[in-house]
PDB file of N, CA, C and O in Angstrom:
ATOM      1  N   UNK E  21      60.346 -13.546  27.208  1.00  0.00           N
ATOM      2  CA  UNK E  21      58.452 -12.981  26.917  1.00  0.00           C
ATOM      3  C   UNK E  21      58.145 -11.111  27.265  1.00  0.00           C
ATOM      4  O   UNK E  21      59.658 -10.680  27.435  1.00  0.00           O
ATOM      5  N   UNK E  22      56.753 -10.729  26.604  1.00  0.00           N
ATOM      6  CA  UNK E  22      57.332  -9.957  26.171  1.00  0.00           C
ATOM      7  C   UNK E  22      55.720  -9.105  26.844  1.00  0.00           C
ATOM      8  O   UNK E  22      55.375 -10.328  28.010  1.00  0.00           O
ATOM      9  N   UNK E  23      56.036  -7.342  27.142  1.00  0.00           N
ATOM     10  CA  UNK E  23      55.277  -7.361  28.672  1.00  0.00           C
ATOM     11  C   UNK E  23      55.371  -6.136  28.275  1.00  0.00           C
ATOM     12  O   UNK E  23      55.638  -5.563  26.947  1.00  0.00           O
ATOM     13  N   UNK E  24      53.942  -5.965  28.359  1.00  0.00           N
ATOM     14  CA  UNK E  24      53.157  -4.788  27.958  1.00  0.00           C
ATOM     15  C   UNK E  24      53.270  -2.966  28.895  1.00  0.00           C
ATOM     16  O   UNK E  24      53.250  -3.753  29.807  1.00  0.00           O
ATOM     17  N   UNK E  25      53.835  -2.301  28.278  1.00  0.00           N
ATOM     18  CA  UNK E  25      53.911  -0.049  28.899  1.00  0.00           C
ATOM     19  C   UNK E  25      52.676   0.201  28.798  1.00  0.00           C
ATOM     20  O   UNK E  25      51.969  -0.197  27.374  1.00  0.00           O
ATOM     21  N   UNK E  26      51.857   0.011  30.095  1.00  0.00           N
ATOM     22  CA  UNK E  26      51.348   1.387  29.708  1.00  0.00           C
ATOM     23  C   UNK E  26      51.199   2.379  29.256  1.00  0.00           C
ATOM     24  O   UNK E  26      52.491   2.781  29.301  1.00  0.00           O
ATOM     25  N   UNK E  27      50.097   3.440  28.315  1.00  0.00           N
ATOM     26  CA  UNK E  27      51.305   3.413  27.457  1.00  0.00           C
ATOM     27  C   UNK E  27      50.730   5.571  29.159  1.00  0.00           C
ATOM     28  O   UNK E  27      49.581   4.981  29.077  1.00  0.00           O
ATOM     29  N   UNK E  28      51.213   6.273  28.825  1.00  0.00           N
ATOM     30  CA  UNK E  28      50.732   8.208  29.684  1.00  0.00           C
ATOM     31  C   UNK E  28      49.468   8.792  28.498  1.00  0.00           C
ATOM     32  O   UNK E  28      49.834   8.787  27.484  1.00  0.00           O
ATOM     33  N   UNK E  29      48.857   9.069  29.328  1.00  0.00           N
ATOM     34  CA  UNK E  29      47.295   9.232  28.804  1.00  0.00           C
ATOM     35  C   UNK E  29      47.554  11.097  29.443  1.00  0.00           C
ATOM     36  O   UNK E  29      47.300  10.584  30.431  1.00  0.00           O
ATOM     37  N   UNK E  30      47.566  12.065  28.073  1.00  0.00           N
ATOM     38  CA  UNK E  30      47.244  13.562  28.791  1.00  0.00           C
ATOM     39  C   UNK E  30      45.890  13.850  29.010  1.00  0.00           C
ATOM     40  O   UNK E  30      44.984  13.359  27.896  1.00  0.00           O
ATOM     41  N   UNK E  31      45.529  14.427  30.187  1.00  0.00           N
ATOM     42  CA  UNK E  31      44.058  14.898  30.520  1.00  0.00           C
ATOM     43  C   UNK E  31      44.080  15.841  30.831  1.00  0.00           C
ATOM     44  O   UNK E  31      45.026  16.516  30.747  1.00  0.00           O
ATOM     45  N   UNK E  32      43.092  16.777  30.337  1.00  0.00           N
ATOM     46  CA  UNK E  32      42.235  18.547  30.490  1.00  0.00           C
ATOM     47  C   UNK E  32      41.634  18.564  31.993  1.00  0.00           C
ATOM     48  O   UNK E  32      41.113  17.081  32.330  1.00  0.00           O
ATOM     49  N   UNK E  33      42.094  19.713  32.390  1.00  0.00           N
ATOM     50  CA  UNK E  33      41.634  20.101  33.150  1.00  0.00           C
ATOM     51  C   UNK E  33      39.670  20.067  32.849  1.00  0.00           C
ATOM     52  O   UNK E  33      40.256  20.838  30.994  1.00  0.00           O
ATOM     53  N   UNK E  34      37.841  20.107  33.165  1.00  0.00           N
ATOM     54  CA  UNK E  34      36.875  20.576  32.544  1.00  0.00           C
ATOM     55  C   UNK E  34      37.200  21.721  33.790  1.00  0.00           C
ATOM     56  O   UNK E  34      37.309  20.755  34.669  1.00  0.00           O
ATOM     57  N   UNK E  35      36.216  22.165  33.083  1.00  0.00           N
ATOM     58  CA  UNK E  35      35.880  23.878  33.236  1.00  0.00           C
ATOM     59  C   UNK E  35      34.192  23.675  33.152  1.00  0.00           C
ATOM     60  O   UNK E  35      34.041  23.296  32.753  1.00  0.00           O
ATOM     61  N   UNK E  36      33.416  24.447  34.332  1.00  0.00           N
ATOM     62  CA  UNK E  36      32.469  24.453  34.115  1.00  0.00           C
ATOM     63  C   UNK E  36      31.851  25.732  34.127  1.00  0.00           C
ATOM     64  O   UNK E  36      32.015  26.067  34.852  1.00  0.00           O
ATOM     65  N   UNK E  37      30.752  26.600  32.808  1.00  0.00           N
ATOM     66  CA  UNK E  37      29.997  27.005  33.771  1.00  0.00           C
ATOM     67  C   UNK E  37      28.296  27.605  33.543  1.00  0.00           C
ATOM     68  O   UNK E  37      27.595  26.238  32.972  1.00  0.00           O
ATOM     69  N   UNK E  38      27.569  28.146  34.431  1.00  0.00           N
ATOM     70  CA  UNK E  38      26.247  27.956  34.500  1.00  0.00           C
ATOM     71  C   UNK E  38      25.712  28.735  34.561  1.00  0.00           C
ATOM     72  O   UNK E  38      26.333  29.474  35.083  1.00  0.00           O
ATOM     73  N   UNK E  39      24.643  29.606  34.034  1.00  0.00           N
ATOM     74  CA  UNK E  39      24.506  30.359  33.816  1.00  0.00           C
ATOM     75  C   UNK E  39      22.824  29.755  33.735  1.00  0.00           C
ATOM     76  O   UNK E  39      22.495  29.150  33.148  1.00  0.00           O
ATOM     77  N   UNK E  40      22.291  31.363  34.372  1.00  0.00           N
ATOM     78  CA  UNK E  40      20.487  31.536  33.814  1.00  0.00           C
ATOM     79  C   UNK E  40      20.317  32.358  33.052  1.00  0.00           C
ATOM     80  O   UNK E  40      20.530  33.481  33.002  1.00  0.00           O
ATOM     81  N   UNK E  41      19.120  31.663  32.548  1.00  0.00           N
ATOM     82  CA  UNK E  41      18.121  32.469  31.782  1.00  0.00           C
ATOM     83  C   UNK E  41      16.911  33.398  30.709  1.00  0.00           C
ATOM     84  O   UNK E  41      16.802  33.032  32.446  1.00  0.00           O
ATOM     85  N   UNK E  42      17.116  33.758  31.834  1.00  0.00           N
ATOM     86  CA  UNK E  42      15.262  34.521  31.125  1.00  0.00           C
ATOM     87  C   UNK E  42      14.886  34.795  29.369  1.00  0.00           C
ATOM     88  O   UNK E  42      13.824  35.548  30.183  1.00  0.00           O
ATOM     89  N   UNK E  43      14.824  34.581  28.972  1.00  0.00           N
ATOM     90  CA  UNK E  43      14.499  34.050  28.187  1.00  0.00           C
ATOM     91  C   UNK E  43      14.426  35.139  26.342  1.00  0.00           C
ATOM     92  O   UNK E  43      14.037  35.793  25.565  1.00  0.00           O
ATOM     93  N   UNK E  44      14.949  36.532  26.939  1.00  0.00           N
ATOM     94  CA  UNK E  44      15.514  37.038  25.777  1.00  0.00           C
ATOM     95  C   UNK E  44      17.466  37.554  26.113  1.00  0.00           C
ATOM     96  O   UNK E  44      17.596  37.546  24.314  1.00  0.00           O
ATOM     97  N   UNK E  45      18.285  36.559  26.784  1.00  0.00           N
ATOM     98  CA  UNK E  45      19.560  36.928  26.406  1.00  0.00           C
ATOM     99  C   UNK E  45      19.858  35.681  25.414  1.00  0.00           C
ATOM    100  O   UNK E  45      19.718  34.362  26.129  1.00  0.00           O
ATOM    101  N   UNK E  46      20.928  35.858  24.905  1.00  0.00           N
ATOM    102  CA  UNK E  46      20.700  33.978  24.020  1.00  0.00           C
ATOM    103  C   UNK E  46      22.427  34.261  23.750  1.00  0.00           C
ATOM    104  O   UNK E  46      22.998  33.932  23.500  1.00  0.00           O
ATOM    105  N   UNK E  47      23.829  35.531  24.572  1.00  0.00           N
ATOM    106  CA  UNK E  47      24.739  36.087  24.845  1.00  0.00           C
ATOM    107  C   UNK E  47      24.579  35.639  25.981  1.00  0.00           C
ATOM    108  O   UNK E  47      24.542  36.264  26.827  1.00  0.00           O
ATOM    109  N   UNK E  48      26.117  35.409  26.327  1.00  0.00           N
ATOM    110  CA  UNK E  48      27.025  34.733  27.574  1.00  0.00           C
ATOM    111  C   UNK E  48      28.222  34.600  27.584  1.00  0.00           C
ATOM    112  O   UNK E  48      28.966  34.328  26.824  1.00  0.00           O
ATOM    113  N   UNK E  49      28.795  34.908  28.194  1.00  0.00           N
ATOM    114  CA  UNK E  49      30.837  35.664  28.460  1.00  0.00           C
ATOM    115  C   UNK E  49      31.510  33.597  29.512  1.00  0.00           C
ATOM    116  O   UNK E  49      30.496  33.832  30.549  1.00  0.00           O
ATOM    117  N   UNK E  50      31.449  32.880  29.048  1.00  0.00           N
ATOM    118  CA  UNK E  50      32.724  31.863  29.855  1.00  0.00           C
ATOM    119  C   UNK E  50      34.083  32.753  30.495  1.00  0.00           C
ATOM    120  O   UNK E  50      33.980  33.156  30.503  1.00  0.00           O
ATOM    121  N   UNK E  51      33.779  31.991  31.661  1.00  0.00           N
ATOM    122  CA  UNK E  51      35.425  33.258  32.135  1.00  0.00           C
ATOM    123  C   UNK E  51      35.632  31.649  32.256  1.00  0.00           C
ATOM    124  O   UNK E  51      37.094  32.131  32.895  1.00  0.00           O
ATOM    125  N   UNK E  52      36.439  30.975  30.635  1.00  0.00           N
ATOM    126  CA  UNK E  52      37.684  30.002  30.015  1.00  0.00           C
ATOM    127  C   UNK E  52      38.146  30.458  28.496  1.00  0.00           C
ATOM    128  O   UNK E  52      36.024  31.098  28.065  1.00  0.00           O
ATOM    129  N   UNK E  53      38.990  30.328  28.266  1.00  0.00           N
ATOM    130  CA  UNK E  53      38.652  30.862  27.174  1.00  0.00           C
ATOM    131  C   UNK E  53      38.100  29.060  25.249  1.00  0.00           C
ATOM    132  O   UNK E  53      39.160  28.570  25.866  1.00  0.00           O
ATOM    133  N   UNK E  54      37.953  28.564  24.856  1.00  0.00           N
ATOM    134  CA  UNK E  54      37.471  27.724  24.074  1.00  0.00           C
ATOM    135  C   UNK E  54      38.113  28.466  22.111  1.00  0.00           C
ATOM    136  O   UNK E  54      38.139  28.707  21.991  1.00  0.00           O
ATOM    137  N   UNK E  55      38.223  27.532  22.444  1.00  0.00           N
ATOM    138  CA  UNK E  55      38.854  27.373  20.601  1.00  0.00           C
ATOM    139  C   UNK E  55      38.512  27.272  19.234  1.00  0.00           C
ATOM    140  O   UNK E  55      38.515  26.903  18.348  1.00  0.00           O
ATOM    141  N   UNK E  56      37.699  25.815  19.939  1.00  0.00           N
ATOM    142  CA  UNK E  56      36.534  25.087  19.338  1.00  0.00           C
ATOM    143  C   UNK E  56      35.117  25.092  19.570  1.00  0.00           C
ATOM    144  O   UNK E  56      35.080  25.029  20.645  1.00  0.00           O
ATOM    145  N   UNK E  57      34.419  25.003  18.964  1.00  0.00           N
ATOM    146  CA  UNK E  57      32.543  24.676  19.288  1.00  0.00           C
ATOM    147  C   UNK E  57      32.401  23.665  19.897  1.00  0.00           C
ATOM    148  O   UNK E  57      31.906  23.531  21.118  1.00  0.00           O
ATOM    149  N   UNK E  58      33.041  22.251  19.062  1.00  0.00           N
ATOM    150  CA  UNK E  58      33.328  21.812  19.778  1.00  0.00           C
ATOM    151  C   UNK E  58      34.030  20.424  21.057  1.00  0.00           C
ATOM    152  O   UNK E  58      34.004  19.663  21.801  1.00  0.00           O
ATOM    153  N   UNK E  59      34.206  21.485  22.084  1.00  0.00           N
ATOM    154  CA  UNK E  59      34.716  21.553  23.206  1.00  0.00           C
ATOM    155  C   UNK E  59      34.376  22.052  24.702  1.00  0.00           C
ATOM    156  O   UNK E  59      34.457  21.588  25.404  1.00  0.00           O
ATOM    157  N   UNK E  60      32.917  22.105  23.741  1.00  0.00           N
ATOM    158  CA  UNK E  60      32.171  22.680  24.892  1.00  0.00           C
ATOM    159  C   UNK E  60      30.831  21.164  24.294  1.00  0.00           C
ATOM    160  O   UNK E  60      30.323  21.038  23.980  1.00  0.00           O
ATOM    161  N   UNK E  61      30.930  21.140  25.933  1.00  0.00           N
ATOM    162  CA  UNK E  61      29.214  20.122  26.013  1.00  0.00           C
ATOM    163  C   UNK E  61      28.342  20.883  26.762  1.00  0.00           C
ATOM    164  O   UNK E  61      28.466  21.511  27.956  1.00  0.00           O
ATOM    165  N   UNK E  62      27.131  21.530  25.754  1.00  0.00           N
ATOM    166  CA  UNK E  62      26.378  22.143  26.220  1.00  0.00           C
ATOM    167  C   UNK E  62      24.859  21.436  26.632  1.00  0.00           C
ATOM    168  O   UNK E  62      24.393  21.078  25.824  1.00  0.00           O
ATOM    169  N   UNK E  63      24.087  21.862  27.876  1.00  0.00           N
ATOM    170  CA  UNK E  63      22.909  21.519  27.662  1.00  0.00           C
ATOM    171  C   UNK E  63      22.089  21.705  28.910  1.00  0.00           C
ATOM    172  O   UNK E  63      22.188  23.498  29.479  1.00  0.00           O
ATOM    173  N   UNK E  64      20.500  22.134  27.900  1.00  0.00           N
ATOM    174  CA  UNK E  64      19.801  23.095  28.759  1.00  0.00           C
ATOM    175  C   UNK E  64      18.378  21.405  29.231  1.00  0.00           C
ATOM    176  O   UNK E  64      17.505  20.738  28.469  1.00  0.00           O
ATOM    177  N   UNK E  65      17.925  22.174  30.517  1.00  0.00           N
ATOM    178  CA  UNK E  65      17.637  20.785  31.214  1.00  0.00           C
ATOM    179  C   UNK E  65      17.738  19.732  31.293  1.00  0.00           C
ATOM    180  O   UNK E  65      16.644  18.745  30.943  1.00  0.00           O
ATOM    181  N   UNK E  66      19.074  19.434  31.200  1.00  0.00           N
ATOM    182  CA  UNK E  66      18.963  17.720  31.166  1.00  0.00           C
ATOM    183  C   UNK E  66      19.814  17.891  29.451  1.00  0.00           C
ATOM    184  O   UNK E  66      20.423  16.651  29.205  1.00  0.00           O
ATOM    185  N   UNK E  67      19.593  18.240  28.577  1.00  0.00           N
ATOM    186  CA  UNK E  67      19.183  18.280  26.987  1.00  0.00           C
ATOM    187  C   UNK E  67      20.790  18.318  26.742  1.00  0.00           C
ATOM    188  O   UNK E  67      20.627  19.695  26.207  1.00  0.00           O
ATOM    189  N   UNK E  68      21.425  18.003  26.076  1.00  0.00           N
ATOM    190  CA  UNK E  68      23.384  18.063  25.644  1.00  0.00           C
ATOM    191  C   UNK E  68      22.354  18.814  23.777  1.00  0.00           C
ATOM    192  O   UNK E  68      20.948  18.705  23.061  1.00  0.00           O
ATOM    193  N   UNK E  69      22.159  19.990  24.422  1.00  0.00           N
ATOM    194  CA  UNK E  69      22.569  20.877  22.994  1.00  0.00           C
ATOM    195  C   UNK E  69      24.375  20.491  21.569  1.00  0.00           C
ATOM    196  O   UNK E  69      24.697  19.630  22.271  1.00  0.00           O
ATOM    197  N   UNK E  70      23.268  20.185  20.073  1.00  0.00           N
ATOM    198  CA  UNK E  70      24.266  20.101  19.168  1.00  0.00           C
ATOM    199  C   UNK E  70      24.566  21.724  18.856  1.00  0.00           C
ATOM    200  O   UNK E  70      24.075  22.318  18.625  1.00  0.00           O
ATOM    201  N   UNK E  71      26.663  21.080  18.975  1.00  0.00           N
ATOM    202  CA  UNK E  71      26.926  22.705  18.350  1.00  0.00           C
ATOM    203  C   UNK E  71      27.302  22.633  17.595  1.00  0.00           C
ATOM    204  O   UNK E  71      26.341  22.657  16.305  1.00  0.00           O
ATOM    205  N   UNK E  72      26.609  24.280  16.568  1.00  0.00           N
ATOM    206  CA  UNK E  72      26.516  25.129  15.866  1.00  0.00           C
ATOM    207  C   UNK E  72      24.974  24.987  15.255  1.00  0.00           C
ATOM    208  O   UNK E  72      25.097  25.826  14.423  1.00  0.00           O
ATOM    209  N   UNK E  73      24.516  23.932  15.570  1.00  0.00           N
ATOM    210  CA  UNK E  73      22.880  24.376  15.393  1.00  0.00           C
ATOM    211  C   UNK E  73      22.163  24.943  17.031  1.00  0.00           C
ATOM    212  O   UNK E  73      21.483  25.599  16.196  1.00  0.00           O
ATOM    213  N   UNK E  74      22.724  24.346  17.611  1.00  0.00           N
ATOM    214  CA  UNK E  74      21.816  25.245  18.815  1.00  0.00           C
ATOM    215  C   UNK E  74      22.841  26.365  19.505  1.00  0.00           C
ATOM    216  O   UNK E  74      21.822  27.606  20.295  1.00  0.00           O
ATOM    217  N   UNK E  75      24.437  26.731  19.692  1.00  0.00           N
ATOM    218  CA  UNK E  75      24.669  27.541  19.700  1.00  0.00           C
ATOM    219  C   UNK E  75      26.172  27.340  19.063  1.00  0.00           C
ATOM    220  O   UNK E  75      26.422  26.576  18.707  1.00  0.00           O
ATOM    221  N   UNK E  76      27.073  28.649  19.322  1.00  0.00           N
ATOM    222  CA  UNK E  76      28.476  27.903  18.501  1.00  0.00           C
ATOM    223  C   UNK E  76      29.654  29.472  19.271  1.00  0.00           C
ATOM    224  O   UNK E  76      28.576  30.115  20.426  1.00  0.00           O
ATOM    225  N   UNK E  77      30.400  30.028  19.664  1.00  0.00           N
ATOM    226  CA  UNK E  77      30.935  30.936  19.646  1.00  0.00           C
ATOM    227  C   UNK E  77      31.649  32.266  19.358  1.00  0.00           C
ATOM    228  O   UNK E  77      31.675  32.078  18.022  1.00  0.00           O
ATOM    229  N   UNK E  78      31.868  32.998  19.245  1.00  0.00           N
ATOM    230  CA  UNK E  78      32.762  34.079  18.609  1.00  0.00           C
ATOM    231  C   UNK E  78      33.876  33.522  18.277  1.00  0.00           C
ATOM    232  O   UNK E  78      34.530  33.265  18.868  1.00  0.00           O
ATOM    233  N   UNK E  79      34.425  34.958  17.810  1.00  0.00           N
ATOM    234  CA  UNK E  79      35.662  34.373  17.258  1.00  0.00           C
ATOM    235  C   UNK E  79      36.600  34.548  18.235  1.00  0.00           C
ATOM    236  O   UNK E  79      38.132  33.524  18.311  1.00  0.00           O
ATOM    237  N   UNK E  80      36.876  35.018  19.374  1.00  0.00           N
ATOM    238  CA  UNK E  80      37.662  35.395  20.834  1.00  0.00           C
ATOM    239  C   UNK E  80      37.709  34.575  21.707  1.00  0.00           C
ATOM    240  O   UNK E  80      38.456  33.806  22.039  1.00  0.00           O
ATOM    241  N   UNK E  81      36.462  32.955  21.650  1.00  0.00           N
ATOM    242  CA  UNK E  81      36.793  32.170  22.321  1.00  0.00           C
ATOM    243  C   UNK E  81      36.053  32.308  23.376  1.00  0.00           C
ATOM    244  O   UNK E  81      36.174  32.004  23.990  1.00  0.00           O
ATOM    245  N   UNK E  82      35.597  33.568  23.781  1.00  0.00           N
ATOM    246  CA  UNK E  82      35.571  33.167  26.101  1.00  0.00           C
ATOM    247  C   UNK E  82      33.837  34.352  25.290  1.00  0.00           C
ATOM    248  O   UNK E  82      33.426  33.808  27.190  1.00  0.00           O
ATOM    249  N   UNK E  83      32.403  33.866  23.928  1.00  0.00           N
ATOM    250  CA  UNK E  83      31.469  33.658  24.590  1.00  0.00           C
ATOM    251  C   UNK E  83      30.778  32.895  23.929  1.00  0.00           C
ATOM    252  O   UNK E  83      31.065  32.570  22.639  1.00  0.00           O
ATOM    253  N   UNK E  84      29.678  32.223  24.192  1.00  0.00           N
ATOM    254  CA  UNK E  84      28.523  31.366  24.075  1.00  0.00           C
ATOM    255  C   UNK E  84      27.823  31.960  23.192  1.00  0.00           C
ATOM    256  O   UNK E  84      26.905  33.272  24.124  1.00  0.00           O
ATOM    257  N   UNK E  85      26.611  31.403  22.728  1.00  0.00           N
ATOM    258  CA  UNK E  85      25.339  32.387  21.575  1.00  0.00           C
ATOM    259  C   UNK E  85      24.753  31.400  21.236  1.00  0.00           C
ATOM    260  O   UNK E  85      24.925  30.445  20.578  1.00  0.00           O
ATOM    261  N   UNK E  86      23.294  31.436  22.129  1.00  0.00           N
ATOM    262  CA  UNK E  86      22.489  30.176  21.715  1.00  0.00           C
ATOM    263  C   UNK E  86      22.081  30.885  20.143  1.00  0.00           C
ATOM    264  O   UNK E  86      21.662  32.210  20.123  1.00  0.00           O
ATOM    265  N   UNK E  87      21.426  29.541  19.313  1.00  0.00           N
ATOM    266  CA  UNK E  87      20.663  29.844  18.155  1.00  0.00           C
ATOM    267  C   UNK E  87      19.482  30.971  18.986  1.00  0.00           C
ATOM    268  O   UNK E  87      18.394  31.983  17.522  1.00  0.00           O
ATOM    269  N   UNK E  88      18.546  31.121  19.744  1.00  0.00           N
ATOM    270  CA  UNK E  88      17.309  30.916  20.649  1.00  0.00           C
ATOM    271  C   UNK E  88      17.119  31.836  21.455  1.00  0.00           C
ATOM    272  O   UNK E  88      17.777  31.550  22.352  1.00  0.00           O
TER     273      UNK E  88
END
């Protein structure tokens, strides 16, 4: 009889930043570093934003920059 063995899955810690816009600022400093824009889930008033179209990150991965 063969037994099924569960494979261990590595998980990552989820971090959250909350920013309040004022209609003028488009750049916000993150409290953590990201390597790729697709590592972020960004929502505005509950609407999920599309990476690269709605926002990008700086080369250091420490700031999020909104297109508008």
